[in-house]
Coordinates of C-alpha atoms in Angstrom, one line a residue:
X1 CA 7.7 35.4 -28.6
X2 CA 11.3 34.3 -29.0
X3 CA 13.6 35.3 -31.9
X4 CA 16.4 32.9 -31.0
X5 CA 16.6 29.7 -28.9
X6 CA 19.8 30.5 -27.2
X7 CA 22.0 33.7 -27.1
X8 CA 25.5 33.8 -25.9
X9 CA 26.4 37.2 -24.4
X10 CA 30.0 38.1 -25.3
X11 CA 30.4 40.6 -22.5
X12 CA 30.1 41.3 -18.7
X13 CA 28.7 43.4 -16.1
X14 CA 25.8 45.7 -16.4
X15 CA 25.3 45.3 -20.2
X16 CA 25.3 41.5 -19.8
X17 CA 22.6 41.7 -17.2
X18 CA 20.8 44.2 -19.3
X19 CA 20.6 41.7 -22.3
X20 CA 19.8 38.8 -20.0
X21 CA 16.7 40.8 -18.7
X22 CA 15.3 41.2 -22.2
X23 CA 16.1 37.7 -23.2
X24 CA 14.3 36.3 -20.2
X25 CA 11.3 38.5 -21.0
X26 CA 11.2 36.9 -24.5
X27 CA 11.7 33.3 -23.3
X28 CA 15.3 33.1 -24.8
X29 CA 17.9 31.0 -23.0
X30 CA 21.1 32.9 -22.3
X31 CA 24.7 31.9 -21.9
X32 CA 27.1 34.1 -19.9
X33 CA 30.9 33.9 -20.5
X34 CA 33.2 35.2 -17.8
X35 CA 36.8 35.5 -16.9
X36 CA 38.2 34.0 -13.7
X37 CA 38.1 37.4 -12.2
X38 CA 34.3 37.7 -12.8
X39 CA 33.4 34.2 -11.5
X40 CA 31.2 35.7 -8.7
X41 CA 29.7 38.5 -10.8
X42 CA 25.9 38.8 -10.9
X43 CA 25.6 38.3 -14.7
X44 CA 27.1 34.7 -14.3
X45 CA 24.3 33.5 -11.9
X46 CA 21.5 35.3 -13.8
X47 CA 22.1 33.6 -17.1
X48 CA 20.7 30.2 -18.0
X49 CA 24.2 28.8 -18.4
X50 CA 27.6 30.2 -17.8
X51 CA 31.1 29.2 -19.1
X52 CA 34.6 30.5 -18.0
X53 CA 36.6 31.6 -21.0
X54 CA 40.0 32.4 -19.4
X55 CA 42.0 34.4 -17.0
X56 CA 41.2 38.0 -15.9
X57 CA 43.3 39.8 -18.7
X58 CA 40.6 40.7 -21.3
X59 CA 42.8 39.7 -24.3
X60 CA 42.8 36.2 -22.8
X61 CA 39.1 36.1 -22.1
X62 CA 36.6 38.6 -23.4
X63 CA 38.7 39.6 -26.4
X64 CA 39.6 36.0 -27.3
X65 CA 37.6 35.6 -30.5
X66 CA 38.4 31.9 -31.0
X67 CA 37.5 31.0 -27.5
X68 CA 34.2 32.8 -27.6
X69 CA 33.3 31.1 -30.9
X70 CA 34.5 27.7 -29.5
X71 CA 32.1 28.1 -26.5
X72 CA 29.2 29.2 -28.7
X73 CA 29.6 26.1 -30.8
X74 CA 29.9 23.8 -27.8
X75 CA 26.7 25.1 -26.1
X76 CA 24.9 25.3 -29.4
X77 CA 24.1 29.1 -29.3
X78 CA 22.4 30.3 -32.5
X79 CA 23.3 33.9 -31.9
X80 CA 25.9 36.1 -30.1
X81 CA 25.1 39.5 -28.6
X82 CA 28.3 41.5 -28.2
X83 CA 27.1 44.3 -25.9
X84 CA 29.4 47.3 -26.2
X85 CA 33.1 47.5 -26.0
X86 CA 35.3 44.3 -26.3
X87 CA 34.4 42.6 -29.6
X88 CA 31.2 44.6 -30.4
X89 CA 32.9 46.5 -33.3
X90 CA 35.4 44.0 -34.4
X91 CA 34.7 43.0 -38.0
X92 CA 36.9 39.9 -37.8
X93 CA 34.7 38.6 -34.9
X94 CA 31.6 39.2 -37.0
X95 CA 33.2 37.3 -40.0
X96 CA 34.1 34.4 -37.7
X97 CA 30.5 34.3 -36.5
X98 CA 29.2 34.1 -40.1
X99 CA 31.7 31.4 -40.9
X100 CA 30.3 29.3 -38.2
X101 CA 26.7 30.0 -39.0
X102 CA 26.2 31.9 -35.7
X103 CA 24.0 35.0 -36.0
X104 CA 25.9 38.2 -34.9
X105 CA 23.4 40.5 -33.2
X106 CA 24.5 43.8 -35.0
X107 CA 25.5 45.1 -38.4
X108 CA 27.6 43.4 -41.1
X109 CA 31.4 43.2 -40.9
X110 CA 31.6 45.4 -44.0
X111 CA 29.6 48.1 -42.3
X112 CA 31.5 47.9 -39.1
X113 CA 34.8 48.1 -41.0
X114 CA 33.6 51.1 -43.1
X115 CA 32.4 53.1 -40.1
X116 CA 35.5 52.1 -38.0
X117 CA 37.5 54.2 -40.4
X118 CA 36.9 57.9 -39.7
X119 CA 38.1 58.8 -43.0
X120 CA 35.9 56.3 -44.8
X121 CA 33.0 57.5 -42.7
X122 CA 33.6 61.1 -43.7
X123 CA 33.5 60.2 -47.5
X124 CA 30.2 58.3 -47.0
X125 CA 28.6 61.2 -45.2
X126 CA 29.7 63.6 -47.8
X127 CA 28.0 61.4 -50.4
X128 CA 24.9 61.5 -48.3
X129 CA 24.8 65.3 -48.0
X130 CA 25.6 65.2 -44.3
X131 CA 28.1 67.9 -43.3
X132 CA 31.4 66.8 -41.8
X133 CA 33.9 68.8 -39.9
X134 CA 36.2 70.7 -42.4
X135 CA 39.4 68.7 -42.7
X136 CA 41.4 66.2 -44.8
X137 CA 39.5 63.6 -46.8
X138 CA 42.6 61.4 -47.3
X139 CA 45.4 60.0 -45.2
X140 CA 48.2 62.4 -44.3
X141 CA 51.5 60.3 -44.8
X142 CA 54.1 63.0 -44.1
X143 CA 54.7 65.9 -41.8
X144 CA 55.2 68.1 -44.8
X145 CA 51.8 67.2 -46.2
X146 CA 50.2 67.9 -42.8
X147 CA 51.8 71.3 -42.3
X148 CA 50.7 72.3 -45.9
X149 CA 47.1 71.2 -45.3
X150 CA 47.1 72.8 -41.7
X151 CA 48.0 76.1 -43.3
X152 CA 45.1 75.8 -45.7
X153 CA 42.6 74.9 -43.0
X154 CA 43.9 77.3 -40.2
X155 CA 44.7 76.4 -36.6
X156 CA 43.6 75.2 -34.1
X157 CA 43.2 71.6 -35.4
X158 CA 42.6 68.1 -34.2
X159 CA 45.2 65.5 -35.5
X160 CA 43.2 62.3 -35.4
X161 CA 43.8 58.6 -35.8
X162 CA 41.4 57.3 -38.5
X163 CA 40.8 54.1 -36.6
X164 CA 40.7 55.8 -33.2
X165 CA 38.1 55.7 -30.6
X166 CA 37.5 56.5 -26.9
X167 CA 39.5 59.7 -27.1
X168 CA 42.7 57.7 -28.0
X169 CA 44.8 59.0 -30.9
X170 CA 43.5 62.6 -30.8
X171 CA 45.8 65.6 -30.3
X172 CA 44.9 69.2 -30.4
X173 CA 47.5 71.4 -32.2
X174 CA 47.6 75.2 -32.1
X175 CA 50.4 76.0 -34.4
X176 CA 53.0 74.4 -36.6
X177 CA 55.4 73.6 -33.7
X178 CA 52.9 71.6 -31.9
X179 CA 51.8 69.8 -35.1
X180 CA 55.5 68.9 -35.8
X181 CA 55.9 67.5 -32.2
X182 CA 52.5 65.6 -32.4
X183 CA 52.6 64.1 -35.8
X184 CA 54.9 61.0 -35.4
X185 CA 53.7 60.4 -31.9
X186 CA 50.1 60.3 -33.0
X187 CA 50.8 58.1 -35.9
X188 CA 52.8 55.7 -33.5
X189 CA 50.0 55.7 -31.0
X190 CA 47.5 54.9 -33.7
X191 CA 49.6 51.9 -35.0
X192 CA 50.1 50.7 -31.4
X193 CA 46.5 50.8 -30.3
X194 CA 44.6 50.2 -33.6
X195 CA 47.2 48.5 -35.8
X196 CA 46.5 51.3 -38.3
X197 CA 48.8 54.3 -38.3
X198 CA 46.4 56.4 -40.6
X199 CA 45.9 60.0 -39.5
X200 CA 44.1 63.1 -40.7
X201 CA 43.3 66.7 -39.7
X202 CA 40.1 68.3 -38.7
X203 CA 39.2 71.9 -37.7
X204 CA 39.0 72.1 -33.9
X205 CA 35.4 73.1 -32.9
X206 CA 35.7 75.1 -29.8
X207 CA 33.2 74.5 -26.9
X208 CA 31.0 72.1 -28.9
X209 CA 27.8 70.4 -27.9
X210 CA 27.9 66.6 -28.4
X211 CA 24.5 65.3 -29.5
X212 CA 23.8 61.9 -31.0
X213 CA 20.8 60.2 -32.8
X214 CA 19.7 56.7 -32.0
X215 CA 18.7 54.8 -35.1
X216 CA 17.3 51.4 -36.0
X217 CA 17.3 49.8 -39.5
X218 CA 16.0 46.4 -40.5
X219 CA 17.0 44.3 -43.5
X220 CA 14.1 45.6 -45.6
X221 CA 15.0 49.2 -46.0
X222 CA 13.1 50.5 -43.1
X223 CA 15.1 53.2 -41.1
X224 CA 13.8 54.9 -38.0
X225 CA 15.2 57.3 -35.6
X226 CA 14.4 57.3 -31.9
X227 CA 15.3 61.0 -31.2
X228 CA 18.5 62.3 -29.9
X229 CA 20.6 62.2 -26.7
X230 CA 22.7 65.1 -25.3
X231 CA 26.1 63.8 -24.3
X232 CA 28.1 67.0 -23.6
X233 CA 29.0 66.4 -20.0
X234 CA 32.3 64.5 -20.5
X235 CA 35.7 64.0 -19.0
X236 CA 38.6 63.0 -21.1
X237 CA 36.3 62.4 -24.1
X238 CA 34.3 59.9 -22.0
X239 CA 30.6 60.6 -21.3
X240 CA 29.5 61.1 -17.7
X241 CA 25.8 62.3 -18.0
X242 CA 23.4 62.0 -20.9
X243 CA 19.9 63.3 -21.3
X244 CA 17.1 63.3 -23.8
X245 CA 15.7 65.4 -25.3
X246 CA 18.6 67.8 -25.7
X247 CA 17.9 71.2 -24.1
X248 CA 20.0 72.8 -26.9
X249 CA 17.8 72.0 -29.8
X250 CA 14.6 73.8 -31.0
X251 CA 12.0 71.8 -33.1
X252 CA 13.5 73.0 -36.5
X253 CA 17.0 72.1 -35.6
X254 CA 16.0 68.8 -34.1
X255 CA 14.1 67.9 -37.4
X256 CA 17.2 68.8 -39.5
X257 CA 19.5 66.8 -37.3
X258 CA 17.2 63.7 -37.2
X259 CA 16.8 63.7 -41.0
X260 CA 20.6 64.0 -41.5
X261 CA 21.1 61.0 -39.3
X262 CA 18.6 58.9 -41.2
X263 CA 20.2 60.0 -44.5
X264 CA 23.6 59.0 -43.3
X265 CA 22.4 55.6 -42.3
X266 CA 20.6 55.0 -45.6
X267 CA 23.8 55.8 -47.5
X268 CA 25.8 52.9 -45.8
X269 CA 22.9 50.4 -46.0
X270 CA 23.0 49.9 -42.3
X271 CA 21.1 47.2 -40.4
X272 CA 20.4 46.8 -36.7
X273 CA 20.6 49.5 -33.9
X274 CA 23.3 52.2 -34.1
X275 CA 24.1 55.8 -33.1
X276 CA 25.1 58.7 -35.3
X277 CA 27.2 61.2 -33.4
X278 CA 27.4 64.9 -34.1
X279 CA 29.0 68.0 -32.8
X280 CA 27.5 71.5 -32.7
X281 CA 29.4 74.8 -32.8
X282 CA 28.4 77.8 -30.9
X283 CA 26.4 78.9 -34.0
X284 CA 24.3 75.8 -33.9
X285 CA 26.0 74.4 -37.1
X286 CA 26.2 70.6 -36.8
X287 CA 28.7 68.2 -38.2
X288 CA 28.9 64.3 -38.3
X289 CA 31.5 63.1 -35.8
X290 CA 31.4 59.3 -36.1
X291 CA 29.0 56.3 -36.0
X292 CA 28.9 53.8 -33.3
X293 CA 27.8 50.4 -34.8
X294 CA 26.4 48.9 -31.6
X295 CA 24.3 49.5 -28.6
X296 CA 25.3 52.6 -26.6
X297 CA 26.1 52.7 -22.9
X298 CA 23.5 55.4 -22.7
X299 CA 20.7 53.6 -24.5
X300 CA 18.3 53.6 -21.4
X301 CA 17.8 57.3 -21.9
X302 CA 16.2 56.6 -25.2
X303 CA 14.3 53.7 -23.8
X304 CA 12.8 55.8 -21.0
X305 CA 11.4 58.5 -23.4
X306 CA 10.1 56.1 -26.1
X307 CA 9.1 53.2 -24.1
X308 CA 10.9 51.0 -26.7
X309 CA 13.2 48.0 -25.6
X310 CA 16.2 48.5 -27.9
X311 CA 17.8 45.1 -27.0
X312 CA 14.5 43.5 -28.1
X313 CA 14.8 45.5 -31.3
X314 CA 18.3 44.3 -31.9
X315 CA 17.2 40.7 -31.5
X316 CA 14.2 41.3 -33.8
X317 CA 16.3 42.8 -36.5
X318 CA 19.0 40.1 -36.2
X319 CA 16.3 37.5 -36.6
X320 CA 15.3 39.1 -40.0
X321 CA 12.0 40.4 -38.7
X322 CA 10.8 43.8 -40.0
X323 CA 10.2 46.9 -38.0
X324 CA 6.5 47.2 -37.6
X325 CA 6.4 50.7 -36.2
X326 CA 6.3 53.8 -38.6
X327 CA 8.3 57.0 -37.8
X328 CA 5.1 58.8 -36.8
X329 CA 4.2 56.1 -34.2
X330 CA 7.4 56.5 -32.3
X331 CA 6.6 59.3 -29.8
X332 CA 8.8 60.8 -27.0
X333 CA 7.3 61.4 -23.7
X334 CA 8.9 63.6 -20.9
X335 CA 12.6 63.9 -20.1
X336 CA 15.2 61.2 -19.1
X337 CA 18.6 61.7 -17.5
X338 CA 21.3 59.1 -17.0
X339 CA 24.4 59.3 -14.7
X340 CA 27.2 56.9 -15.0
X341 CA 28.6 55.8 -11.6
X342 CA 32.3 54.8 -11.6
X343 CA 34.4 53.2 -8.9
X344 CA 36.9 56.0 -9.0
X345 CA 38.3 58.9 -7.0
X346 CA 35.9 61.9 -7.7
X347 CA 38.8 64.3 -7.9
X348 CA 41.6 62.5 -9.6
X349 CA 39.4 60.0 -11.6
X350 CA 41.8 57.2 -10.6
X351 CA 40.2 53.8 -10.5
X352 CA 39.2 52.5 -7.0
X353 CA 38.9 48.7 -7.0
X354 CA 37.8 46.8 -3.9
X355 CA 34.9 45.1 -2.3
X356 CA 31.5 46.9 -2.1
X357 CA 30.7 46.6 1.5
X358 CA 27.4 48.5 1.4
X359 CA 25.2 49.5 -1.6
X360 CA 22.0 51.4 -1.1
X361 CA 19.9 52.2 -4.3
X362 CA 16.5 53.8 -3.8
X363 CA 15.1 51.6 -6.5
X364 CA 11.4 52.9 -6.4
X365 CA 12.6 56.2 -7.7
X366 CA 14.8 55.4 -10.6
X367 CA 16.2 52.7 -12.9
X368 CA 19.5 51.1 -12.0
X369 CA 21.4 49.3 -14.6
X370 CA 24.3 48.0 -12.5
X371 CA 26.9 45.3 -12.9
X372 CA 27.5 44.9 -9.2
X373 CA 25.7 44.2 -6.0
X374 CA 26.3 44.5 -2.3
X375 CA 29.4 42.3 -1.6
X376 CA 30.6 42.4 -5.3
X377 CA 34.3 42.8 -6.0
X378 CA 35.4 45.6 -8.3
X379 CA 38.5 44.3 -10.0
X380 CA 41.2 46.4 -11.6
X381 CA 41.1 44.6 -14.8
X382 CA 38.2 46.3 -16.6
X383 CA 36.4 49.6 -17.0
X384 CA 35.5 50.9 -13.5
X385 CA 31.9 51.8 -14.3
X386 CA 29.7 50.3 -11.6
X387 CA 26.4 51.0 -13.4
X388 CA 24.0 53.7 -14.6
X389 CA 21.3 55.7 -12.8
X390 CA 18.4 56.6 -14.9
X391 CA 15.4 58.8 -14.1
X392 CA 12.3 60.0 -16.1
X393 CA 10.4 63.1 -15.5
X394 CA 7.4 64.9 -17.0
X395 CA 9.7 68.0 -17.5
X396 CA 13.4 68.5 -17.5
X397 CA 13.2 70.3 -14.2
X398 CA 11.3 67.4 -12.9
X399 CA 13.8 64.9 -14.0
X400 CA 16.7 66.9 -12.5
X401 CA 14.9 67.1 -9.2
X402 CA 14.3 63.3 -9.3
X403 CA 18.0 62.6 -10.1
X404 CA 19.0 64.9 -7.2
X405 CA 16.8 63.0 -4.8
X406 CA 18.0 59.5 -5.9
X407 CA 21.7 60.6 -5.8
X408 CA 21.1 62.0 -2.3
X409 CA 19.7 58.8 -1.1
X410 CA 22.4 56.5 -2.6
X411 CA 25.2 55.1 -0.5
X412 CA 28.2 53.1 -1.7
X413 CA 30.8 51.9 0.7
X414 CA 34.0 50.0 0.2
X415 CA 35.3 51.8 -2.9
X416 CA 35.4 55.4 -3.8
X417 CA 32.9 56.6 -6.4
X418 CA 32.2 59.7 -8.4
X419 CA 28.8 60.1 -6.6
X420 CA 29.9 63.4 -5.1
X421 CA 30.8 64.8 -8.6
X422 CA 27.4 63.6 -10.0
X423 CA 25.5 65.4 -7.1
X424 CA 27.4 68.6 -7.6
X425 CA 26.7 68.6 -11.4
X426 CA 23.0 68.1 -10.8
X427 CA 22.9 71.2 -8.6
X428 CA 25.0 73.3 -10.9
X429 CA 23.2 76.4 -12.2
X430 CA 24.8 76.1 -15.7
X431 CA 23.6 72.5 -16.0
X432 CA 20.2 73.2 -14.7
X433 CA 19.9 76.0 -17.3
X434 CA 20.9 73.5 -20.0
X435 CA 23.7 75.9 -21.2
X436 CA 26.7 73.6 -21.0
X437 CA 29.3 72.3 -23.6
X438 CA 31.9 69.6 -23.6
X439 CA 34.1 72.0 -21.6
X440 CA 31.7 71.9 -18.7
X441 CA 33.9 69.9 -16.3
X442 CA 37.2 71.7 -17.1
X443 CA 35.4 75.1 -16.8
X444 CA 33.8 74.2 -13.5
X445 CA 36.5 72.1 -11.9
X446 CA 37.1 74.5 -9.1
X447 CA 33.6 74.0 -7.9
X448 CA 33.0 70.4 -9.0
X449 CA 36.3 68.8 -8.1
X450 CA 36.9 70.1 -4.6
X451 CA 37.2 67.8 -1.6

């Protein structure tokens, strides 16, 4: 079964290899694009074809829309899979694909643009009856307006860029002085990073849980959820460990969350695979945070508990096929945990580029979605994630035990990694009890971040 003849993968590293794996299974030819820095990367040799698209700098290669489109036309690709990051949530890129009659494997440009604006997304969720964090529903254009609204909402507050992402353009403010100092700087940062200086205010949720819902929707109105993922182990607003099911939810709260996610997706007429992200306060109230209109880094957690290949579903939906499963037919089995392994100092989190001189992965005991192999060079040009370690267990305790064993057997030489940090988290009593929040790393840094 093949949904397309040839798919160009506009990405690199582990996600490019992941997409290639499913395409091979389906008999679809793949085209890897790569920068000069990635010429020896595994994804290049694993694809059916490979084309260099420019120098190491991402803006001259992986972010070069016209170059990617040019290559797709030259090699006669009938679809482009963007992976995550880079051009995956760029509506201009989607529009260029449409203009050239190339299928973009993802949602429409209109939907990406809508959900890329946090303010627009808040309005849509309000219409759908999905709770959002109390805050402003319009752009705040002046400091005076910000101060007036802040006094109404009450401190502490988050000052956020509407177009922001990855923790950029977010500033916690505890009082009027801090808001005054942060306002212009946050607007300028938003303009610089996202070419959009729109900012707004939200109530700050102290010690939240970050839980997201995986959804899939076809072109015929069928919307399915594939349960939730707990993503509260974070550093600098970047996820480090994910698991499913969440140890925080009971059956009733899970049902309420999943129904809210489906309602929100229906409101925006979404198609393809996507993720609705929520935060929970200490009283188990949950609020819509944002939607990621692409495949998530942590999608293997969902695949492990459902047995569903999400990349295959993306291809299927993009090829205008309908989802054949009903919600009742999607079952979750056991527990899955994913750890992200980074080439970075485990204490300072500074990137650690270099050559991997030895890599030992106990592959019979877990799933390893890695972008690198023994002898690979980790360059300083891109995100330092080496790959993801995923295990599945019959119970949460079983999954934790399996992850502990896998991490203990792993050995990476030549670059520093956060492997010691991952090992300490897996042995932490608070994590084992499932009673953690997004503040976990900062609260436990004395124990976790010691040399």
